[in-house]
mmCIF file of N, CA and C in Angstrom:
data_model
loop_
_atom_site.group_PDB
_atom_site.id
_atom_site.type_symbol
_atom_site.label_atom_id
_atom_site.label_comp_id
_atom_site.label_asym_id
_atom_site.label_seq_id
_atom_site.Cartn_x
_atom_site.Cartn_y
_atom_site.Cartn_z
ATOM 1 N N UNK A 1 0.857 -1.181 -0.002
ATOM 2 C CA UNK A 1 -0.004 -0.003 -0.008
ATOM 3 C C UNK A 1 0.900 1.227 0.002
ATOM 4 N N UNK A 2 0.560 2.196 -0.845
ATOM 5 C CA UNK A 2 1.343 3.440 -0.874
ATOM 6 C C UNK A 2 0.499 4.572 -0.296
ATOM 7 N N UNK A 3 1.172 5.581 0.221
ATOM 8 C CA UNK A 3 0.515 6.746 0.777
ATOM 9 C C UNK A 3 0.780 7.935 -0.129
ATOM 10 N N UNK A 4 -0.281 8.591 -0.593
ATOM 11 C CA UNK A 4 -0.166 9.740 -1.444
ATOM 12 C C UNK A 4 -0.704 10.939 -0.658
ATOM 13 N N UNK A 5 0.134 11.920 -0.456
ATOM 14 C CA UNK A 5 -0.281 13.108 0.306
ATOM 15 C C UNK A 5 -0.830 14.165 -0.662
ATOM 16 N N UNK A 6 -1.976 14.701 -0.300
ATOM 17 C CA UNK A 6 -2.605 15.709 -1.137
ATOM 18 C C UNK A 6 -3.506 16.589 -0.268
ATOM 19 N N UNK A 7 -4.145 17.552 -0.906
ATOM 20 C CA UNK A 7 -5.056 18.419 -0.142
ATOM 21 C C UNK A 7 -6.507 18.049 -0.465
ATOM 22 N N UNK A 8 -7.368 18.307 0.483
ATOM 23 C CA UNK A 8 -8.795 18.079 0.316
ATOM 24 C C UNK A 8 -9.346 19.115 -0.652
ATOM 25 N N UNK A 9 -10.331 18.726 -1.417
ATOM 26 C CA UNK A 9 -10.889 19.614 -2.436
ATOM 27 C C UNK A 9 -12.251 20.165 -2.072
ATOM 28 N N UNK A 10 -12.669 20.030 -0.810
ATOM 29 C CA UNK A 10 -14.008 20.458 -0.449
ATOM 30 C C UNK A 10 -14.147 21.933 -0.128
ATOM 31 N N UNK A 11 -13.195 22.545 0.501
ATOM 32 C CA UNK A 11 -13.378 23.953 0.888
ATOM 33 C C UNK A 11 -12.048 24.704 0.726
ATOM 34 N N UNK A 12 -12.035 25.939 1.084
ATOM 35 C CA UNK A 12 -10.859 26.788 0.902
ATOM 36 C C UNK A 12 -9.799 26.596 1.988
ATOM 37 N N UNK A 13 -10.078 25.779 3.008
ATOM 38 C CA UNK A 13 -9.079 25.567 4.066
ATOM 39 C C UNK A 13 -7.886 24.752 3.547
ATOM 40 N N UNK A 14 -8.126 23.840 2.612
ATOM 41 C CA UNK A 14 -7.068 23.007 2.027
ATOM 42 C C UNK A 14 -6.358 22.132 3.042
ATOM 43 N N UNK A 15 -7.130 21.368 3.819
ATOM 44 C CA UNK A 15 -6.510 20.411 4.755
ATOM 45 C C UNK A 15 -5.662 19.429 3.963
ATOM 46 N N UNK A 16 -4.552 18.979 4.576
ATOM 47 C CA UNK A 16 -3.692 17.994 3.962
ATOM 48 C C UNK A 16 -4.133 16.623 4.404
ATOM 49 N N UNK A 17 -4.221 15.697 3.450
ATOM 50 C CA UNK A 17 -4.681 14.336 3.753
ATOM 51 C C UNK A 17 -3.714 13.315 3.183
ATOM 52 N N UNK A 18 -3.611 12.179 3.874
ATOM 53 C CA UNK A 18 -2.834 11.055 3.410
ATOM 54 C C UNK A 18 -3.796 10.031 2.828
ATOM 55 N N UNK A 19 -3.704 9.791 1.529
ATOM 56 C CA UNK A 19 -4.540 8.802 0.846
ATOM 57 C C UNK A 19 -3.784 7.470 0.780
ATOM 58 N N UNK A 20 -4.313 6.468 1.427
ATOM 59 C CA UNK A 20 -3.723 5.129 1.423
ATOM 60 C C UNK A 20 -4.320 4.393 0.208
ATOM 61 N N UNK A 21 -3.446 4.076 -0.759
ATOM 62 C CA UNK A 21 -3.904 3.555 -2.041
ATOM 63 C C UNK A 21 -3.340 2.175 -2.309
ATOM 64 N N UNK A 22 -4.219 1.287 -2.781
ATOM 65 C CA UNK A 22 -3.834 -0.057 -3.154
ATOM 66 C C UNK A 22 -4.574 -0.470 -4.406
ATOM 67 N N UNK A 23 -3.893 -0.966 -5.417
ATOM 68 C CA UNK A 23 -4.516 -1.356 -6.695
ATOM 69 C C UNK A 23 -5.329 -0.212 -7.288
ATOM 70 N N UNK A 24 -4.773 0.983 -7.281
ATOM 71 C CA UNK A 24 -5.413 2.180 -7.826
ATOM 72 C C UNK A 24 -6.751 2.524 -7.173
ATOM 73 N N UNK A 25 -6.978 2.060 -5.965
ATOM 74 C CA UNK A 25 -8.186 2.374 -5.200
ATOM 75 C C UNK A 25 -7.797 3.005 -3.867
ATOM 76 N N UNK A 26 -8.496 4.042 -3.471
ATOM 77 C CA UNK A 26 -8.242 4.666 -2.163
ATOM 78 C C UNK A 26 -8.849 3.774 -1.121
ATOM 79 N N UNK A 27 -8.008 3.257 -0.201
ATOM 80 C CA UNK A 27 -8.451 2.367 0.854
ATOM 81 C C UNK A 27 -8.901 3.163 2.085
ATOM 82 N N UNK A 28 -8.130 4.188 2.408
ATOM 83 C CA UNK A 28 -8.478 5.026 3.555
ATOM 84 C C UNK A 28 -7.887 6.409 3.379
ATOM 85 N N UNK A 29 -8.440 7.361 4.130
ATOM 86 C CA UNK A 29 -7.989 8.728 4.101
ATOM 87 C C UNK A 29 -7.736 9.144 5.542
ATOM 88 N N UNK A 30 -6.511 9.656 5.798
ATOM 89 C CA UNK A 30 -6.130 10.043 7.147
ATOM 90 C C UNK A 30 -5.578 11.465 7.090
ATOM 91 N N UNK A 31 -6.032 12.358 7.991
ATOM 92 C CA UNK A 31 -5.485 13.713 8.013
ATOM 93 C C UNK A 31 -3.994 13.664 8.324
ATOM 94 N N UNK A 32 -3.214 14.497 7.624
ATOM 95 C CA UNK A 32 -1.776 14.502 7.774
ATOM 96 C C UNK A 32 -1.356 15.148 9.077
ATOM 97 N N UNK A 33 -0.604 14.384 9.899
ATOM 98 C CA UNK A 33 -0.099 14.930 11.165
ATOM 99 C C UNK A 33 1.043 15.882 10.860
ATOM 100 N N UNK A 34 1.114 16.970 11.583
ATOM 101 C CA UNK A 34 2.195 17.924 11.427
ATOM 102 C C UNK A 34 2.018 18.972 10.352
ATOM 103 N N UNK A 35 0.953 18.829 9.555
ATOM 104 C CA UNK A 35 0.707 19.819 8.521
ATOM 105 C C UNK A 35 0.127 21.053 9.201
ATOM 106 N N UNK A 36 0.669 22.251 8.937
ATOM 107 C CA UNK A 36 0.291 23.428 9.734
ATOM 108 C C UNK A 36 -1.176 23.854 9.628
ATOM 109 N N UNK A 37 -1.858 23.505 8.552
ATOM 110 C CA UNK A 37 -3.239 23.945 8.385
ATOM 111 C C UNK A 37 -4.195 23.109 9.258
ATOM 112 N N UNK A 38 -4.020 21.804 9.238
ATOM 113 C CA UNK A 38 -5.001 20.954 9.952
ATOM 114 C C UNK A 38 -4.372 20.001 10.977
ATOM 115 N N UNK A 39 -3.066 19.877 11.032
ATOM 116 C CA UNK A 39 -2.317 19.096 12.036
ATOM 117 C C UNK A 39 -3.037 17.838 12.497
ATOM 118 N N UNK A 40 -3.324 16.940 11.583
ATOM 119 C CA UNK A 40 -3.889 15.637 11.956
ATOM 120 C C UNK A 40 -5.389 15.640 12.160
ATOM 121 N N UNK A 41 -6.051 16.705 11.800
ATOM 122 C CA UNK A 41 -7.517 16.767 11.950
ATOM 123 C C UNK A 41 -8.149 17.136 10.613
ATOM 124 N N UNK A 42 -9.378 16.693 10.417
ATOM 125 C CA UNK A 42 -10.134 17.054 9.199
ATOM 126 C C UNK A 42 -11.602 16.782 9.455
ATOM 127 N N UNK A 43 -12.449 17.442 8.688
ATOM 128 C CA UNK A 43 -13.902 17.230 8.838
ATOM 129 C C UNK A 43 -14.302 15.910 8.202
ATOM 130 N N UNK A 44 -15.549 15.543 8.431
ATOM 131 C CA UNK A 44 -16.069 14.269 7.933
ATOM 132 C C UNK A 44 -16.048 14.193 6.407
ATOM 133 N N UNK A 45 -16.205 15.340 5.742
ATOM 134 C CA UNK A 45 -16.194 15.324 4.257
ATOM 135 C C UNK A 45 -14.800 14.912 3.755
ATOM 136 N N UNK A 46 -13.766 15.452 4.379
ATOM 137 C CA UNK A 46 -12.406 15.103 3.953
ATOM 138 C C UNK A 46 -12.022 13.681 4.206
ATOM 139 N N UNK A 47 -12.328 13.184 5.402
ATOM 140 C CA UNK A 47 -11.958 11.801 5.727
ATOM 141 C C UNK A 47 -12.860 10.778 5.066
ATOM 142 N N UNK A 48 -13.912 11.217 4.392
ATOM 143 C CA UNK A 48 -14.807 10.301 3.702
ATOM 144 C C UNK A 48 -14.535 10.233 2.200
ATOM 145 N N UNK A 49 -13.471 10.875 1.743
ATOM 146 C CA UNK A 49 -13.187 10.906 0.315
ATOM 147 C C UNK A 49 -12.991 9.513 -0.288
ATOM 148 N N UNK A 50 -12.570 8.541 0.531
ATOM 149 C CA UNK A 50 -12.413 7.170 0.020
ATOM 150 C C UNK A 50 -13.760 6.544 -0.343
ATOM 151 N N UNK A 51 -14.853 7.069 0.158
ATOM 152 C CA UNK A 51 -16.168 6.510 -0.108
ATOM 153 C C UNK A 51 -16.789 7.089 -1.384
ATOM 154 N N UNK A 52 -16.073 7.975 -2.058
ATOM 155 C CA UNK A 52 -16.632 8.686 -3.199
ATOM 156 C C UNK A 52 -15.905 8.355 -4.499
ATOM 157 N N UNK A 53 -15.561 7.098 -4.681
ATOM 158 C CA UNK A 53 -14.814 6.701 -5.856
ATOM 159 C C UNK A 53 -15.684 6.255 -7.020
ATOM 160 N N UNK A 54 -16.958 6.053 -6.763
ATOM 161 C CA UNK A 54 -17.860 5.595 -7.814
ATOM 162 C C UNK A 54 -18.143 6.770 -8.760
ATOM 163 N N UNK A 55 -18.071 6.506 -10.046
ATOM 164 C CA UNK A 55 -18.348 7.507 -11.054
ATOM 165 C C UNK A 55 -19.731 7.211 -11.622
ATOM 166 N N UNK A 56 -20.641 8.142 -11.429
ATOM 167 C CA UNK A 56 -21.984 7.999 -11.993
ATOM 168 C C UNK A 56 -22.033 8.712 -13.331
ATOM 169 N N UNK A 57 -22.356 7.976 -14.335
ATOM 170 C CA UNK A 57 -22.495 8.567 -15.666
ATOM 171 C C UNK A 57 -23.935 9.048 -15.801
ATOM 172 N N UNK A 58 -24.093 10.350 -15.733
ATOM 173 C CA UNK A 58 -25.415 10.920 -15.870
ATOM 174 C C UNK A 58 -25.412 11.951 -16.994
ATOM 175 N N UNK A 59 -26.573 12.319 -17.405
ATOM 176 C CA UNK A 59 -26.719 13.300 -18.476
ATOM 177 C C UNK A 59 -26.227 14.668 -17.986
ATOM 178 N N UNK A 60 -25.702 15.451 -18.890
ATOM 179 C CA UNK A 60 -25.265 16.805 -18.540
ATOM 180 C C UNK A 60 -26.385 17.810 -18.738
ATOM 181 N N UNK A 61 -27.559 17.331 -19.100
ATOM 182 C CA UNK A 61 -28.700 18.227 -19.282
ATOM 183 C C UNK A 61 -29.340 18.554 -17.936
ATOM 184 N N UNK A 62 -29.858 19.747 -17.764
ATOM 185 C CA UNK A 62 -30.538 20.098 -16.525
ATOM 186 C C UNK A 62 -31.891 19.397 -16.412
ATOM 187 N N UNK A 63 -32.391 19.358 -15.188
ATOM 188 C CA UNK A 63 -33.728 18.760 -14.958
ATOM 189 C C UNK A 63 -34.624 19.758 -14.254
ATOM 190 N N UNK A 64 -35.884 19.729 -14.571
ATOM 191 C CA UNK A 64 -36.882 20.556 -13.911
ATOM 192 C C UNK A 64 -37.896 19.670 -13.217
ATOM 193 N N UNK A 65 -38.221 20.035 -11.965
ATOM 194 C CA UNK A 65 -39.223 19.276 -11.218
ATOM 195 C C UNK A 65 -40.593 19.534 -11.831
ATOM 196 N N UNK A 66 -41.334 18.463 -11.999
ATOM 197 C CA UNK A 66 -42.675 18.532 -12.560
ATOM 198 C C UNK A 66 -43.729 18.634 -11.420
ATOM 199 N N UNK A 67 -44.956 18.913 -11.756
ATOM 200 C CA UNK A 67 -46.030 19.075 -10.759
ATOM 201 C C UNK A 67 -46.183 17.830 -9.881
ATOM 202 N N UNK A 68 -45.931 16.649 -10.474
ATOM 203 C CA UNK A 68 -46.077 15.390 -9.711
ATOM 204 C C UNK A 68 -44.840 15.051 -8.882
ATOM 205 N N UNK A 69 -43.815 15.942 -8.937
ATOM 206 C CA UNK A 69 -42.588 15.695 -8.165
ATOM 207 C C UNK A 69 -41.488 15.019 -8.937
ATOM 208 N N UNK A 70 -41.808 14.479 -10.093
ATOM 209 C CA UNK A 70 -40.771 13.828 -10.907
ATOM 210 C C UNK A 70 -39.871 14.871 -11.554
ATOM 211 N N UNK A 71 -38.724 14.428 -12.018
ATOM 212 C CA UNK A 71 -37.771 15.309 -12.684
ATOM 213 C C UNK A 71 -37.749 15.000 -14.180
ATOM 214 N N UNK A 72 -37.763 16.075 -14.988
ATOM 215 C CA UNK A 72 -37.755 15.907 -16.445
ATOM 216 C C UNK A 72 -36.516 16.614 -17.014
ATOM 217 N N UNK A 73 -35.791 15.905 -17.879
ATOM 218 C CA UNK A 73 -34.661 16.516 -18.549
ATOM 219 C C UNK A 73 -35.157 17.541 -19.545
ATOM 220 N N UNK A 74 -34.478 18.703 -19.564
ATOM 221 C CA UNK A 74 -34.852 19.770 -20.492
ATOM 222 C C UNK A 74 -33.587 20.338 -21.108
ATOM 223 N N UNK A 75 -33.757 21.148 -22.129
ATOM 224 C CA UNK A 75 -32.613 21.781 -22.770
ATOM 225 C C UNK A 75 -32.072 22.890 -21.855
ATOM 226 N N UNK A 76 -30.848 23.281 -22.088
ATOM 227 C CA UNK A 76 -30.266 24.393 -21.308
ATOM 228 C C UNK A 76 -31.052 25.687 -21.542
ATOM 229 N N UNK A 77 -31.492 25.925 -22.775
ATOM 230 C CA UNK A 77 -32.302 27.130 -23.046
ATOM 231 C C UNK A 77 -33.578 27.126 -22.229
ATOM 232 N N UNK A 78 -34.271 25.990 -22.183
ATOM 233 C CA UNK A 78 -35.516 25.905 -21.430
ATOM 234 C C UNK A 78 -35.254 26.101 -19.924
ATOM 235 N N UNK A 79 -34.185 25.516 -19.432
ATOM 236 C CA UNK A 79 -33.860 25.652 -18.001
ATOM 237 C C UNK A 79 -33.511 27.107 -17.644
ATOM 238 N N UNK A 80 -32.725 27.757 -18.471
ATOM 239 C CA UNK A 80 -32.351 29.156 -18.208
ATOM 240 C C UNK A 80 -33.554 30.068 -18.282
ATOM 241 N N UNK A 81 -34.437 29.810 -19.226
ATOM 242 C CA UNK A 81 -35.676 30.607 -19.326
ATOM 243 C C UNK A 81 -36.536 30.406 -18.080
ATOM 244 N N UNK A 82 -36.627 29.168 -17.621
ATOM 245 C CA UNK A 82 -37.403 28.853 -16.422
ATOM 246 C C UNK A 82 -36.850 29.617 -15.208
ATOM 247 N N UNK A 83 -35.535 29.530 -14.997
ATOM 248 C CA UNK A 83 -34.886 30.208 -13.864
ATOM 249 C C UNK A 83 -35.097 31.724 -13.973
ATOM 250 N N UNK A 84 -34.880 32.270 -15.154
ATOM 251 C CA UNK A 84 -35.054 33.699 -15.373
ATOM 252 C C UNK A 84 -36.497 34.137 -15.063
ATOM 253 N N UNK A 85 -37.443 33.360 -15.523
ATOM 254 C CA UNK A 85 -38.856 33.657 -15.270
ATOM 255 C C UNK A 85 -39.168 33.639 -13.774
ATOM 256 N N UNK A 86 -38.638 32.648 -13.064
ATOM 257 C CA UNK A 86 -38.889 32.541 -11.622
ATOM 258 C C UNK A 86 -38.273 33.692 -10.858
ATOM 259 N N UNK A 87 -37.067 34.113 -11.260
ATOM 260 C CA UNK A 87 -36.434 35.253 -10.592
ATOM 261 C C UNK A 87 -37.276 36.501 -10.807
ATOM 262 N N UNK A 88 -37.744 36.706 -12.036
ATOM 263 C CA UNK A 88 -38.579 37.884 -12.326
ATOM 264 C C UNK A 88 -39.889 37.838 -11.536
ATOM 265 N N UNK A 89 -40.489 36.656 -11.391
ATOM 266 C CA UNK A 89 -41.716 36.527 -10.602
ATOM 267 C C UNK A 89 -41.483 36.941 -9.155
ATOM 268 N N UNK A 90 -40.376 36.467 -8.588
ATOM 269 C CA UNK A 90 -40.037 36.805 -7.199
ATOM 270 C C UNK A 90 -39.839 38.302 -7.067
ATOM 271 N N UNK A 91 -39.098 38.876 -7.996
ATOM 272 C CA UNK A 91 -38.819 40.324 -7.913
ATOM 273 C C UNK A 91 -40.074 41.151 -8.126
ATOM 274 N N UNK A 92 -40.961 40.735 -8.980
ATOM 275 C CA UNK A 92 -42.227 41.471 -9.198
ATOM 276 C C UNK A 92 -43.125 41.413 -7.960
ATOM 277 N N UNK A 93 -43.093 40.260 -7.283
ATOM 278 C CA UNK A 93 -43.946 40.089 -6.125
ATOM 279 C C UNK A 93 -43.364 40.735 -4.859
ATOM 280 N N UNK A 94 -42.024 40.648 -4.670
ATOM 281 C CA UNK A 94 -41.425 41.084 -3.429
ATOM 282 C C UNK A 94 -40.432 42.231 -3.570
ATOM 283 N N UNK A 95 -40.169 42.682 -4.780
ATOM 284 C CA UNK A 95 -39.212 43.764 -4.996
ATOM 285 C C UNK A 95 -37.895 43.264 -5.549
ATOM 286 N N UNK A 96 -37.139 44.203 -6.151
ATOM 287 C CA UNK A 96 -35.905 43.872 -6.837
ATOM 288 C C UNK A 96 -34.857 43.260 -5.877
ATOM 289 N N UNK A 97 -34.883 43.649 -4.595
ATOM 290 C CA UNK A 97 -33.864 43.140 -3.655
ATOM 291 C C UNK A 97 -34.263 41.813 -3.008
ATOM 292 N N UNK A 98 -35.338 41.199 -3.477
ATOM 293 C CA UNK A 98 -35.817 39.952 -2.920
ATOM 294 C C UNK A 98 -35.023 38.752 -3.401
ATOM 295 N N UNK A 99 -34.157 38.954 -4.366
ATOM 296 C CA UNK A 99 -33.378 37.830 -4.922
ATOM 297 C C UNK A 99 -31.910 38.190 -4.873
ATOM 298 N N UNK A 100 -31.075 37.246 -4.415
ATOM 299 C CA UNK A 100 -29.662 37.474 -4.337
ATOM 300 C C UNK A 100 -28.900 36.203 -4.699
ATOM 301 N N UNK A 101 -27.647 36.355 -5.000
ATOM 302 C CA UNK A 101 -26.803 35.210 -5.314
ATOM 303 C C UNK A 101 -25.532 35.286 -4.523
ATOM 304 N N UNK A 102 -24.842 34.145 -4.402
ATOM 305 C CA UNK A 102 -23.569 34.104 -3.698
ATOM 306 C C UNK A 102 -22.629 33.165 -4.448
ATOM 307 N N UNK A 103 -21.383 33.471 -4.394
ATOM 308 C CA UNK A 103 -20.375 32.651 -5.050
ATOM 309 C C UNK A 103 -19.145 32.532 -4.155
ATOM 310 N N UNK A 104 -18.425 31.438 -4.239
ATOM 311 C CA UNK A 104 -17.243 31.282 -3.441
ATOM 312 C C UNK A 104 -16.047 30.981 -4.333
ATOM 313 N N UNK A 105 -14.878 30.969 -3.755
ATOM 314 C CA UNK A 105 -13.650 30.701 -4.517
ATOM 315 C C UNK A 105 -13.442 29.230 -4.803
ATOM 316 N N UNK A 106 -14.248 28.359 -4.257
ATOM 317 C CA UNK A 106 -14.119 26.942 -4.491
ATOM 318 C C UNK A 106 -15.259 26.418 -5.308
#
């Protein structure tokens, strides 16, 4: 088993993790002791990275929830029009400042 040291990709803290790898599969993830950012500690998301090796092949098309609760694949144009219409509805009903967005560096 080899140990590959890397950083976690979940947030901007960049905890250092030791990935224990065997046959090209991550067997376990352990926070790196002595690393100044996290010194042997990490959140549950970081230490659970070994559980996230399955690749799900799904469509890249967006989905819209239907009245019955099911999800329907739609074109990007239809999805963007839907989102734009909903934002405008909210703003018309509650005012221009009723809708906001947020973005992060990760």
